[in-house]
Short mmCIF file of C-alpha atoms and ligand atoms in Angstrom, two decimals:
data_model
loop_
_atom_site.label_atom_id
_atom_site.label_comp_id
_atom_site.label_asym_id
_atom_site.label_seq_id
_atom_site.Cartn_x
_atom_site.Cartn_y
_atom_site.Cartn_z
CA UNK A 3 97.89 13.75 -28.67
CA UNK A 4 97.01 16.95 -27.09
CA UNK A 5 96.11 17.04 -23.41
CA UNK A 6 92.74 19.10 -23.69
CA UNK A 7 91.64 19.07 -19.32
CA UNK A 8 93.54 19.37 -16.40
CA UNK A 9 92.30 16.04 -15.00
CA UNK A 10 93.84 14.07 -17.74
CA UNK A 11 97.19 15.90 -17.44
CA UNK A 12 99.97 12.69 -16.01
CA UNK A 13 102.98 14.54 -16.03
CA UNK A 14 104.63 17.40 -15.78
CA UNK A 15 104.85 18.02 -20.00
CA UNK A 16 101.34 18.12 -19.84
CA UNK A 17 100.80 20.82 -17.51
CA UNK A 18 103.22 22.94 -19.52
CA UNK A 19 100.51 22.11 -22.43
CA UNK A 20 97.95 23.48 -20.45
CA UNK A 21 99.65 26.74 -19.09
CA UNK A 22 100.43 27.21 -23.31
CA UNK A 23 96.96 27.66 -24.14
CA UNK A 24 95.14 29.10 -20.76
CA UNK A 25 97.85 32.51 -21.31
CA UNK A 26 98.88 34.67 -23.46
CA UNK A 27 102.00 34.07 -25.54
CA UNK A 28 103.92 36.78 -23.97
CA UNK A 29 103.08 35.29 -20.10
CA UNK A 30 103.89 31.64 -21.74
CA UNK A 31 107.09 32.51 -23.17
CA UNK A 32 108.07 34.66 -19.84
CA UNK A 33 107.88 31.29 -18.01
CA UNK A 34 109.60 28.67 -20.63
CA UNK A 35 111.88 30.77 -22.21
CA UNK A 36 115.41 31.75 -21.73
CA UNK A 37 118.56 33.22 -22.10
CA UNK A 38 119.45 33.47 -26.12
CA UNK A 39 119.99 30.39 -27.92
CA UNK A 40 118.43 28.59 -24.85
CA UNK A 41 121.36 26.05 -24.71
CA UNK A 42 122.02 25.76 -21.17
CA UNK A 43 117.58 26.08 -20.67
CA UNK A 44 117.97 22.59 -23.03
CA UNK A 45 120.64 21.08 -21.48
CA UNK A 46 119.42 21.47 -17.55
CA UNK A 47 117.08 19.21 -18.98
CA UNK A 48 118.82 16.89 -21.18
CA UNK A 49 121.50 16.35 -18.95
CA UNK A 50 119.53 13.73 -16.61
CA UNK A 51 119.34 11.65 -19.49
CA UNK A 52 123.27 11.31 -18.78
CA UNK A 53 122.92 9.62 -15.20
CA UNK A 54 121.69 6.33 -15.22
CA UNK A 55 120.61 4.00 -12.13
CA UNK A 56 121.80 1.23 -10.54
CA UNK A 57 118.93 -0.42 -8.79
CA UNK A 58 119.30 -3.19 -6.30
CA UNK A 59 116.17 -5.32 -7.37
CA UNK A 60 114.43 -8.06 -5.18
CA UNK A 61 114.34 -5.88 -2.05
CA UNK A 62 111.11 -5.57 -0.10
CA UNK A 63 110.08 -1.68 0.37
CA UNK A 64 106.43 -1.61 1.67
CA UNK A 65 106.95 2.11 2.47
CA UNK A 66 109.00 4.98 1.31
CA UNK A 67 110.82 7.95 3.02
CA UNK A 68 110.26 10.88 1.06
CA UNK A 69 110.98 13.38 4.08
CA UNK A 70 114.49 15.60 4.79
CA UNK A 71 115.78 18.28 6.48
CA UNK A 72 117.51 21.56 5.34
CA UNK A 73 118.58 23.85 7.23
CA UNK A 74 117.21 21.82 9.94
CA UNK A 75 113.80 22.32 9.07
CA UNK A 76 111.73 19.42 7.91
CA UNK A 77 110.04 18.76 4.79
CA UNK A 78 107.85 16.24 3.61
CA UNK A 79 109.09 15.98 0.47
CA UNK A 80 112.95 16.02 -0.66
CA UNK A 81 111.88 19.31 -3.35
CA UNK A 82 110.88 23.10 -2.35
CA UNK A 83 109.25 25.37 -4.56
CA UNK A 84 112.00 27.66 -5.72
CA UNK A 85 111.40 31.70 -6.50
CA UNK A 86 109.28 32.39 -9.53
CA UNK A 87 109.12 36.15 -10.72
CA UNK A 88 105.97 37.85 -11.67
CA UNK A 89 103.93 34.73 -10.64
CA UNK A 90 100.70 36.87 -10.23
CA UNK A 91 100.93 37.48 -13.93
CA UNK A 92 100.73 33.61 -14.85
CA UNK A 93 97.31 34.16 -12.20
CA UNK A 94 96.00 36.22 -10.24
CA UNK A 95 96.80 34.29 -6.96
CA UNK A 96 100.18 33.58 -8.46
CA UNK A 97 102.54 33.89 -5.26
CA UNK A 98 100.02 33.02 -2.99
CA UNK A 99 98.48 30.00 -4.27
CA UNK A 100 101.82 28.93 -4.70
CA UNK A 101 102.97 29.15 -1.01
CA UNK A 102 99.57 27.70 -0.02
CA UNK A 103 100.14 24.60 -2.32
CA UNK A 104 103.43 23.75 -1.22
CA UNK A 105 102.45 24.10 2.67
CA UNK A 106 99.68 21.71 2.28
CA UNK A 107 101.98 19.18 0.61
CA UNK A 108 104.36 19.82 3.52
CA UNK A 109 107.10 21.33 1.85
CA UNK A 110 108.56 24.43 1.78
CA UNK A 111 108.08 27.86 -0.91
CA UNK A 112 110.68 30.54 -1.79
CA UNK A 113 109.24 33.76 -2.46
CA UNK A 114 110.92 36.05 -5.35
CA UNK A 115 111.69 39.57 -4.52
CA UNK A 116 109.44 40.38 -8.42
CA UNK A 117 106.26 39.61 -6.64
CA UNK A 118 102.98 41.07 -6.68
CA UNK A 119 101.55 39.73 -3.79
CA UNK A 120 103.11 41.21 -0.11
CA UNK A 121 105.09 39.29 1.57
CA UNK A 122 102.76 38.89 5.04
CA UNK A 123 99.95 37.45 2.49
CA UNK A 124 101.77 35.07 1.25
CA UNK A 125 103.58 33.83 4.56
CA UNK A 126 99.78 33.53 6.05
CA UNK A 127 98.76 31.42 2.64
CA UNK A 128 101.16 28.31 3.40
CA UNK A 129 101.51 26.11 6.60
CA UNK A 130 104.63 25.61 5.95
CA UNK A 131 108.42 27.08 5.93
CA UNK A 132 108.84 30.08 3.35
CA UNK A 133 111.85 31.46 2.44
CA UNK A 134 112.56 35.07 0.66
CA UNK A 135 114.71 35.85 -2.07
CA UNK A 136 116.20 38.64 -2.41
CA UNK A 137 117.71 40.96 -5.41
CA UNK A 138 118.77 44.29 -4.09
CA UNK A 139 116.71 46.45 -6.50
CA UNK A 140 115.90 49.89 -5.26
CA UNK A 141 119.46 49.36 -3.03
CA UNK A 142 120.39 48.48 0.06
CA UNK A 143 117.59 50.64 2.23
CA UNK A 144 114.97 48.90 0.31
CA UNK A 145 116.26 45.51 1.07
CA UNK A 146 116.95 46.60 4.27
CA UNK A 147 113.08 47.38 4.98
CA UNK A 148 112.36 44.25 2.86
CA UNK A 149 114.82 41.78 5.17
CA UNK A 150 113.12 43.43 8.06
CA UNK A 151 109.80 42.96 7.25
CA UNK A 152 110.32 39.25 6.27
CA UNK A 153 111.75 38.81 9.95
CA UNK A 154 108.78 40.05 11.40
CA UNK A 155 106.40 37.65 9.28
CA UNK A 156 107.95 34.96 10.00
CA UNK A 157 110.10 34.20 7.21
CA UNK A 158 112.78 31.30 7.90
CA UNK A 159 115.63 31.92 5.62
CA UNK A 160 116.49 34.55 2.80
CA UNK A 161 117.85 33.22 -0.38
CA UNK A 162 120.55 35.56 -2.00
CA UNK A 163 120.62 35.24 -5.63
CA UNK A 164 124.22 36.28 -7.02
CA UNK A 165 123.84 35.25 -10.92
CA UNK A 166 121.82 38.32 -12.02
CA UNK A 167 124.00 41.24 -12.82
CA UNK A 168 121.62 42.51 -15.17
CA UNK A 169 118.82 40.67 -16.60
CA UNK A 170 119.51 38.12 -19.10
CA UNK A 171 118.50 38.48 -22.36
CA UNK A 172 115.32 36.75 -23.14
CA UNK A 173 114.57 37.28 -27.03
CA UNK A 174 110.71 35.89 -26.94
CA UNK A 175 110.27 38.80 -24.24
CA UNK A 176 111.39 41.18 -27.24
CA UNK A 177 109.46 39.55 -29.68
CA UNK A 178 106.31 39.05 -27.96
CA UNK A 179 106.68 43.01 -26.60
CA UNK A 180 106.63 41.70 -22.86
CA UNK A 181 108.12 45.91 -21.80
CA UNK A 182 105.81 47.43 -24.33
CA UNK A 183 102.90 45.05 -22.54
CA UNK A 184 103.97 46.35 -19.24
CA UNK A 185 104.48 49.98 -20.16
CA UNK A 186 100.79 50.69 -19.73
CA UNK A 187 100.67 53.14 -22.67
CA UNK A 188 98.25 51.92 -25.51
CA UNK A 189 100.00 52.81 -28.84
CA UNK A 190 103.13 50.91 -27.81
CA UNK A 191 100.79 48.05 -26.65
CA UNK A 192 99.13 48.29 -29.75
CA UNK A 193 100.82 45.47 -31.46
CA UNK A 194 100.74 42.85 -29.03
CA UNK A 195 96.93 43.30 -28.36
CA UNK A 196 95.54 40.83 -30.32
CA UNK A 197 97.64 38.01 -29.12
CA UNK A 198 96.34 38.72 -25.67
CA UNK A 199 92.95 39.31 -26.46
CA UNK A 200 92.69 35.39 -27.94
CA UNK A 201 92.69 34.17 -24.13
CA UNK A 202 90.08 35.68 -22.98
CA UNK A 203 89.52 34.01 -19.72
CA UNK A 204 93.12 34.94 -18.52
CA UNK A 205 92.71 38.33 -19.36
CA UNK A 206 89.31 38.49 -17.20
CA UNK A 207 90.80 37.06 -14.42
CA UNK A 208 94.09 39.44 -14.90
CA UNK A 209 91.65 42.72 -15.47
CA UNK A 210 89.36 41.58 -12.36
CA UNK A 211 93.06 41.28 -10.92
CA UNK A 212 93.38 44.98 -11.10
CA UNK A 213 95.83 44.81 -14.07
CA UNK A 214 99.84 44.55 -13.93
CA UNK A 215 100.85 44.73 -10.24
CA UNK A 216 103.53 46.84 -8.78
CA UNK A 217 106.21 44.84 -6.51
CA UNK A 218 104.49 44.46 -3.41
CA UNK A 219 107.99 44.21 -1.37
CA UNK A 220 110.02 46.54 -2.78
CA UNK A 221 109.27 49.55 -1.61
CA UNK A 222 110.90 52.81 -2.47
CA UNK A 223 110.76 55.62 0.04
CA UNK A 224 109.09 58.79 -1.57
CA UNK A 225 107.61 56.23 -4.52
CA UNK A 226 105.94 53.27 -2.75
CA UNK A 227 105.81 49.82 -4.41
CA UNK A 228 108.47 49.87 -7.76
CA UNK A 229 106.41 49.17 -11.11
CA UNK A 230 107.06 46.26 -12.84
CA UNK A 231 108.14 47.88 -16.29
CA UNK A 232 111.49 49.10 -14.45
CA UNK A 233 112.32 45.69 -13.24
CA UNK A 234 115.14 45.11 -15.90
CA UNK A 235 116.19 48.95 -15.03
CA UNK A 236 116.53 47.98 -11.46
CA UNK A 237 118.09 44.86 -11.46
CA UNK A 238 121.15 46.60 -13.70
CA UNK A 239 121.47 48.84 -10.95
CA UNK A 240 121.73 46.18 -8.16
CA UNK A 241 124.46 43.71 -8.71
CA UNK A 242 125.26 41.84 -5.74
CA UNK A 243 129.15 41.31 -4.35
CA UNK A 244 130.33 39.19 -1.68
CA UNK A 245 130.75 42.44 0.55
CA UNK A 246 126.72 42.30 0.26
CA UNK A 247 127.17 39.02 2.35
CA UNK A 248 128.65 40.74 5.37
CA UNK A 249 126.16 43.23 5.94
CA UNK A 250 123.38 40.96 4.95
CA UNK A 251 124.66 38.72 7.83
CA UNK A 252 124.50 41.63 10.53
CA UNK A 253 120.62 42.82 9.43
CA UNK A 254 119.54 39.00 8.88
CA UNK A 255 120.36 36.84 11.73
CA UNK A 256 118.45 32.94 10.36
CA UNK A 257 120.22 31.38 7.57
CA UNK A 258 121.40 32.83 4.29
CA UNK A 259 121.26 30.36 1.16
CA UNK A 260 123.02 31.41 -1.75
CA UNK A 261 121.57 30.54 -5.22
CA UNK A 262 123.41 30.64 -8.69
CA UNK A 263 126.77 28.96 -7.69
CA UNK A 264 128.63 26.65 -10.71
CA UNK A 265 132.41 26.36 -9.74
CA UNK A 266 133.87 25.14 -6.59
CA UNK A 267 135.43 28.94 -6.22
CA UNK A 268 132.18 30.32 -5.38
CA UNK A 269 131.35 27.41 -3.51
CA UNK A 270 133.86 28.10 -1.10
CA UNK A 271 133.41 32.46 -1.41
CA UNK A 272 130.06 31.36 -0.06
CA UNK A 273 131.28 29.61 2.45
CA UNK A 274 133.95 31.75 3.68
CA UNK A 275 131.01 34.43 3.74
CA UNK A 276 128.77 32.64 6.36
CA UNK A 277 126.45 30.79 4.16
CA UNK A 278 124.25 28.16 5.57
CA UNK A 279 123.49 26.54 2.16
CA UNK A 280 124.10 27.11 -1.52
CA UNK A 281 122.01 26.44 -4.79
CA UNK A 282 123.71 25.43 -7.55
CA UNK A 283 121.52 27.17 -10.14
CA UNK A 284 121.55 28.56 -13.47
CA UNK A 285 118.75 30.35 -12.85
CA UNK A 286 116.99 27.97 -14.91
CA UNK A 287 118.90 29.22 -17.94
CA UNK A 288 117.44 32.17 -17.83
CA UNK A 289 120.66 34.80 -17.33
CA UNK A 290 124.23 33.69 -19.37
CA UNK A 291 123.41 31.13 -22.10
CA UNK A 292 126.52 28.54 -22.04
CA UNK A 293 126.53 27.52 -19.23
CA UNK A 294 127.40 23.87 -17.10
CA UNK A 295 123.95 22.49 -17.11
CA UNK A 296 123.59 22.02 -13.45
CA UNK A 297 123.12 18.62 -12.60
CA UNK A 298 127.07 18.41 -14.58
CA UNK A 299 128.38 21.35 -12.16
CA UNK A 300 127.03 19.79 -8.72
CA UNK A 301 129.73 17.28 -8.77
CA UNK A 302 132.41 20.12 -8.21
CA UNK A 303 130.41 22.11 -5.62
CA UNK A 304 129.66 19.45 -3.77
CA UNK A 305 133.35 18.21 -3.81
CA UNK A 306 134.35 21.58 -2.65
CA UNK A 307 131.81 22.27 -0.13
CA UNK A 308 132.66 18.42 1.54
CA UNK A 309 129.76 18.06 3.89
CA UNK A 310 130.52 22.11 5.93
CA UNK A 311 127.18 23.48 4.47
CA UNK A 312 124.22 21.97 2.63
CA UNK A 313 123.73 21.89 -1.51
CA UNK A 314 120.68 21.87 -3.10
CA UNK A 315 120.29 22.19 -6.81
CA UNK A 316 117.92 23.65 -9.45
CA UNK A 317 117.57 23.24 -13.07
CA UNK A 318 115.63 20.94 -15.28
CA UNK A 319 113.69 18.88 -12.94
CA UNK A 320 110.54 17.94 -14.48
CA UNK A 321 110.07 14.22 -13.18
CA UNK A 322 110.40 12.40 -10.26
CA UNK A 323 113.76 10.38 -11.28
CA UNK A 324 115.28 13.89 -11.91
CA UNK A 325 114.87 14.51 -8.22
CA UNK A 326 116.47 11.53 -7.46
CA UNK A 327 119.16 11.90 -9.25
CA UNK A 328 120.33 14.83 -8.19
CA UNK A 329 119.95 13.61 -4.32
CA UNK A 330 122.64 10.71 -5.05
CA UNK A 331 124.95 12.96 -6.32
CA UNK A 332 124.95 14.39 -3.62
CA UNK A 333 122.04 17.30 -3.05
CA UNK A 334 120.28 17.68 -0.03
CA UNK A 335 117.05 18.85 -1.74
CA UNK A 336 116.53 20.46 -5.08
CA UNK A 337 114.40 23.07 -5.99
CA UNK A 338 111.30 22.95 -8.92
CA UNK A 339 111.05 26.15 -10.81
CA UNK A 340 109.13 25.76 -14.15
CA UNK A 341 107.45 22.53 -13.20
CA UNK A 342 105.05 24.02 -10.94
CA UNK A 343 104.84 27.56 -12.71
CA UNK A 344 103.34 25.60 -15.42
CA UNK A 345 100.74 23.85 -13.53
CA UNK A 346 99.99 27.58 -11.68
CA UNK A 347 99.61 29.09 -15.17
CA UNK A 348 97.78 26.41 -16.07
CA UNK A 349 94.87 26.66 -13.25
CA UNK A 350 96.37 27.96 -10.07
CA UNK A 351 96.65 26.59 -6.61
CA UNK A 352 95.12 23.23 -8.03
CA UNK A 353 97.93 22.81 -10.87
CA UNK A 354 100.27 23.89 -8.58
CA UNK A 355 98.70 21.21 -6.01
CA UNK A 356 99.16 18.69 -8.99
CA UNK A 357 102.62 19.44 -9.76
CA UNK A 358 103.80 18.45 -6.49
CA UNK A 359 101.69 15.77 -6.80
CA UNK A 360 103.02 14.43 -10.09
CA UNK A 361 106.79 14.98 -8.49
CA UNK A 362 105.58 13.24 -4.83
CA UNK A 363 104.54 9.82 -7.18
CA UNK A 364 107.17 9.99 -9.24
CA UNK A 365 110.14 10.15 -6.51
CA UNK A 366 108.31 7.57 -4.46
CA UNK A 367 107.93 5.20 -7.29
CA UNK A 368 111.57 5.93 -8.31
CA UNK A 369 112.78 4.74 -4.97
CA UNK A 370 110.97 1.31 -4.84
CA UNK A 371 112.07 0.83 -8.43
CA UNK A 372 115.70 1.13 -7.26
CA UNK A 373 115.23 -0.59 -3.96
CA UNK A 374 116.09 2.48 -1.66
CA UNK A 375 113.43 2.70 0.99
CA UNK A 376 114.07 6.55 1.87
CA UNK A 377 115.77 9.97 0.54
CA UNK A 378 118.27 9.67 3.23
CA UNK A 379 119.91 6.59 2.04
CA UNK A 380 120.09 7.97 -1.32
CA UNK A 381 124.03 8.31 -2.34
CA UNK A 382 126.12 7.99 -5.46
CA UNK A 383 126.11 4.43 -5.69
CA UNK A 384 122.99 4.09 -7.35
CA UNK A 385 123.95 6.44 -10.62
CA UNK A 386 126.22 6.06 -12.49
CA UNK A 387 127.68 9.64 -14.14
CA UNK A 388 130.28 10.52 -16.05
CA UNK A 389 133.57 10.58 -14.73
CA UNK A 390 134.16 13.96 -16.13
CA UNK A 391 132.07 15.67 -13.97
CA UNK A 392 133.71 14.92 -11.03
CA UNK A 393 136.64 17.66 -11.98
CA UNK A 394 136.33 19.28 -9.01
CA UNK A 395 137.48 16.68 -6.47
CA UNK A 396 140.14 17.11 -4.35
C1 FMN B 430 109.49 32.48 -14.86
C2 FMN B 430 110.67 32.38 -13.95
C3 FMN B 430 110.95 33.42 -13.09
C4 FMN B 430 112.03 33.32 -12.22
N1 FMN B 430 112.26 34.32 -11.31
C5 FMN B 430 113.26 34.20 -10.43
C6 FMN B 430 113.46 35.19 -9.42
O1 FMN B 430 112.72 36.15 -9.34
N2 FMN B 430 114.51 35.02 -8.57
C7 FMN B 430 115.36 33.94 -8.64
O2 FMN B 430 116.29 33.84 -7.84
N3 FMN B 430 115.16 32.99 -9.56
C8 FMN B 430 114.14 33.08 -10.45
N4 FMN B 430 113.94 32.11 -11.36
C9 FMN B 430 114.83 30.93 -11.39
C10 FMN B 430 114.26 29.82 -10.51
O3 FMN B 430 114.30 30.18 -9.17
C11 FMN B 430 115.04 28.52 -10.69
O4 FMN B 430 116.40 28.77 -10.50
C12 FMN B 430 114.81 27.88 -12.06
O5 FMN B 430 113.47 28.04 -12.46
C13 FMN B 430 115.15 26.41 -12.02
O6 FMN B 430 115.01 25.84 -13.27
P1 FMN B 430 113.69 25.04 -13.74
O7 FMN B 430 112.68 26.09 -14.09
O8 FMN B 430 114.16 24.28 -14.93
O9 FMN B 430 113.23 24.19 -12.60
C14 FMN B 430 112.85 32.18 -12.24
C15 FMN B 430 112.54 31.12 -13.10
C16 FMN B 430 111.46 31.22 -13.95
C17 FMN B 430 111.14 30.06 -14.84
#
């Protein structure tokens, strides 16, 4: 049955319902699509459905730890918000609303470098830690200027993102004319109109918005803010190498969390470049289709990594037992990407609000159900996981 309000939304499905018919196609398909065939987008997902628990029944738990520390900061809750591009898009508080939400559920919000709100607004929005991502687009003086200004508002850690080369290829984005959308110029739009004229309370709210932003935080001297039509442009032009990591580490003194790691080889480049933490991410399945679903590679990472820095994971989490399971295999804290897009495309800081929510019940449940009475006594004894996986040990 469809879910036709927000109240009556129970999980995280349903929320991804709801974002599907408050926006447009082309803002939809932005935020559930992915790279080509979408295999590795399918199997983040699928691939939880491959660990199974071990509970220890008949064991009293009258209350549950859902709190942990990374990085040595504390959360609330064993999941951050991870870096969402063009978040204003999906509405008009987007990166904001975001932050805010995930501050007042104690936990902590990663801001992506593609956002339309600046960087101060949405560090005063949340009460908690946030964290910056960063792609070099626009090179290293714009970073430069963009790692300085997150220092100064108060930022915690930056998040270095090493699994976007160029921009994978997305082919709703092409069919749904996402660049001719964004180009501004009405005959190429022309096309694509009608789709986006069938919702019309998003488009009020985007047009009361002030239209497509530019990126707020990447500045470009001579040019101010960059547009977001030359995004894709940009990102070609901005590959990041591991030499990045050495002069990121003299401008940016807190710690530096790299995201997008698979293999135990890049596990340990990370390490042996000063990172505090890694993410083992495949961007969601967004960049190279064929991938290691992630949940399969974090095994191997966290076999090579053996305890020096901290691994948190992204990928597929859409319930509360996914979050679990990724803990006892060993992740300090994963990160939600789509689960709480959806419920900000849906209807902003509430179904943002609602998504952690949904996740918060859901891991706590999960943990009395198993008998575990915190997050820190998760480990790998209660899954059980292919043996497979485990290549990288040793
Ligand atoms: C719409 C969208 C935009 C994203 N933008 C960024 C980004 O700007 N920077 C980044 O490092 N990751 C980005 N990601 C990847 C997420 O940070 C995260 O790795 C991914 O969403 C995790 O998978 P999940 O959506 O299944 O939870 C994006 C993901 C989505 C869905």
């Amino acid at each position: 049955m469809p879910v036709t309000s927000f109240s009556r939304a129970v999980n995280i499905a349903d929320l991804r319902e709801l974002a599907q018919q408050r926006v447009p196609r082309a803002v939809f398909d932005y935020l559930d699509g992915g790279g080509e065939d979408e295999v590795s987008l399918r199997e983040n997902c699928r691939v939880f459905q491959d660990v199974t628990f071990r509970p220890r029944h008949a064991v009293s738990i009258s209350s549950c730890g859902l709190q942990t520390s990374v990085l040595g900061m504390k959360f609330d809750l064993p999941f951050l918000l991870a870096p969402v591009g063009y978040s204003r898009l999906m509405h008009p508080e987007g990166e904001c609303a975001a932050a805010r939400a995930a501050g007042e559920a104690g936990t902590g919000y990663i801001l992506s470098t593609i956002s339309g709100h600046k960087m101060e607004d949405v560090k005063a929005a949340s009460r908690g830690k946030v964290w910056y991502q960063l792609y070099l687009m626009g090179g290293r003086e714009v970073a430069e200027a963009a790692v300085e200004r997150a220092k100064n508002a108060g930022f915690s850690a930056l998040v270095l993102t090493i699994d976007t080369p160029v921009a994978g290829i997305r082919e709703r984005d092409l069919r749904n004319g996402v660049s001719e959308l964004l180009s501004g110029k009405l005959a190429a739009m022309l096309p694509y109109l009608p789709e986006i004229l069938a919702h019309p309370g998003w488009l009020a709210s985007f047009l009361r918005d002030g239209g497509v932003p530019k990126l707020a935080n990447v500045v470009v001297p001579g040019s101010g803010p960059l547009p977001m039509v030359d995004v894709s442009a940009s990102l070609a032009n901005a590959a990041v190498t591991w030499s990045d990591m050495r002069w990121l580490r003299e401008i940016w003194t807190g710690p530096i969390v790299v995201k997008g790691v698979l293999t135990a080889d890049d596990a340990r480049h990370a390490m042996d470049e000063g990172a505090s933490a890694v993410v083992v991410s495949n961007h969601g399945g967004r960049q190279l289709d064929g991938l290691s679903a992630t949940l399969r590679a974090l095994p191997e990472v966290v076999a090579a990594v053996n305890g020096r820095i901290e691994v948190l994971m992204d990928g597929g989490i859409r319930r509360g037992t996914d979050v679990v399971k990724a803990i006892c295999m060993g992740a300090r804290a994963v990160l939600a990407g789509r689960a709480y897009a959806y419920g900000l495309a849906a209807a902003g800081r509430p179904g943002v609000a609602k998504a952690i929510q949904i996740l918060r019940t859901d891991v706590e449940r999960t943990l009395k159900l198993i008998g575990c009475a915190s997050i820190s006594s998760l480990d790998p004894s209660y899954v059980d996981f292919p043996h497979l996986w485990c290549r990288g040990k040793g």
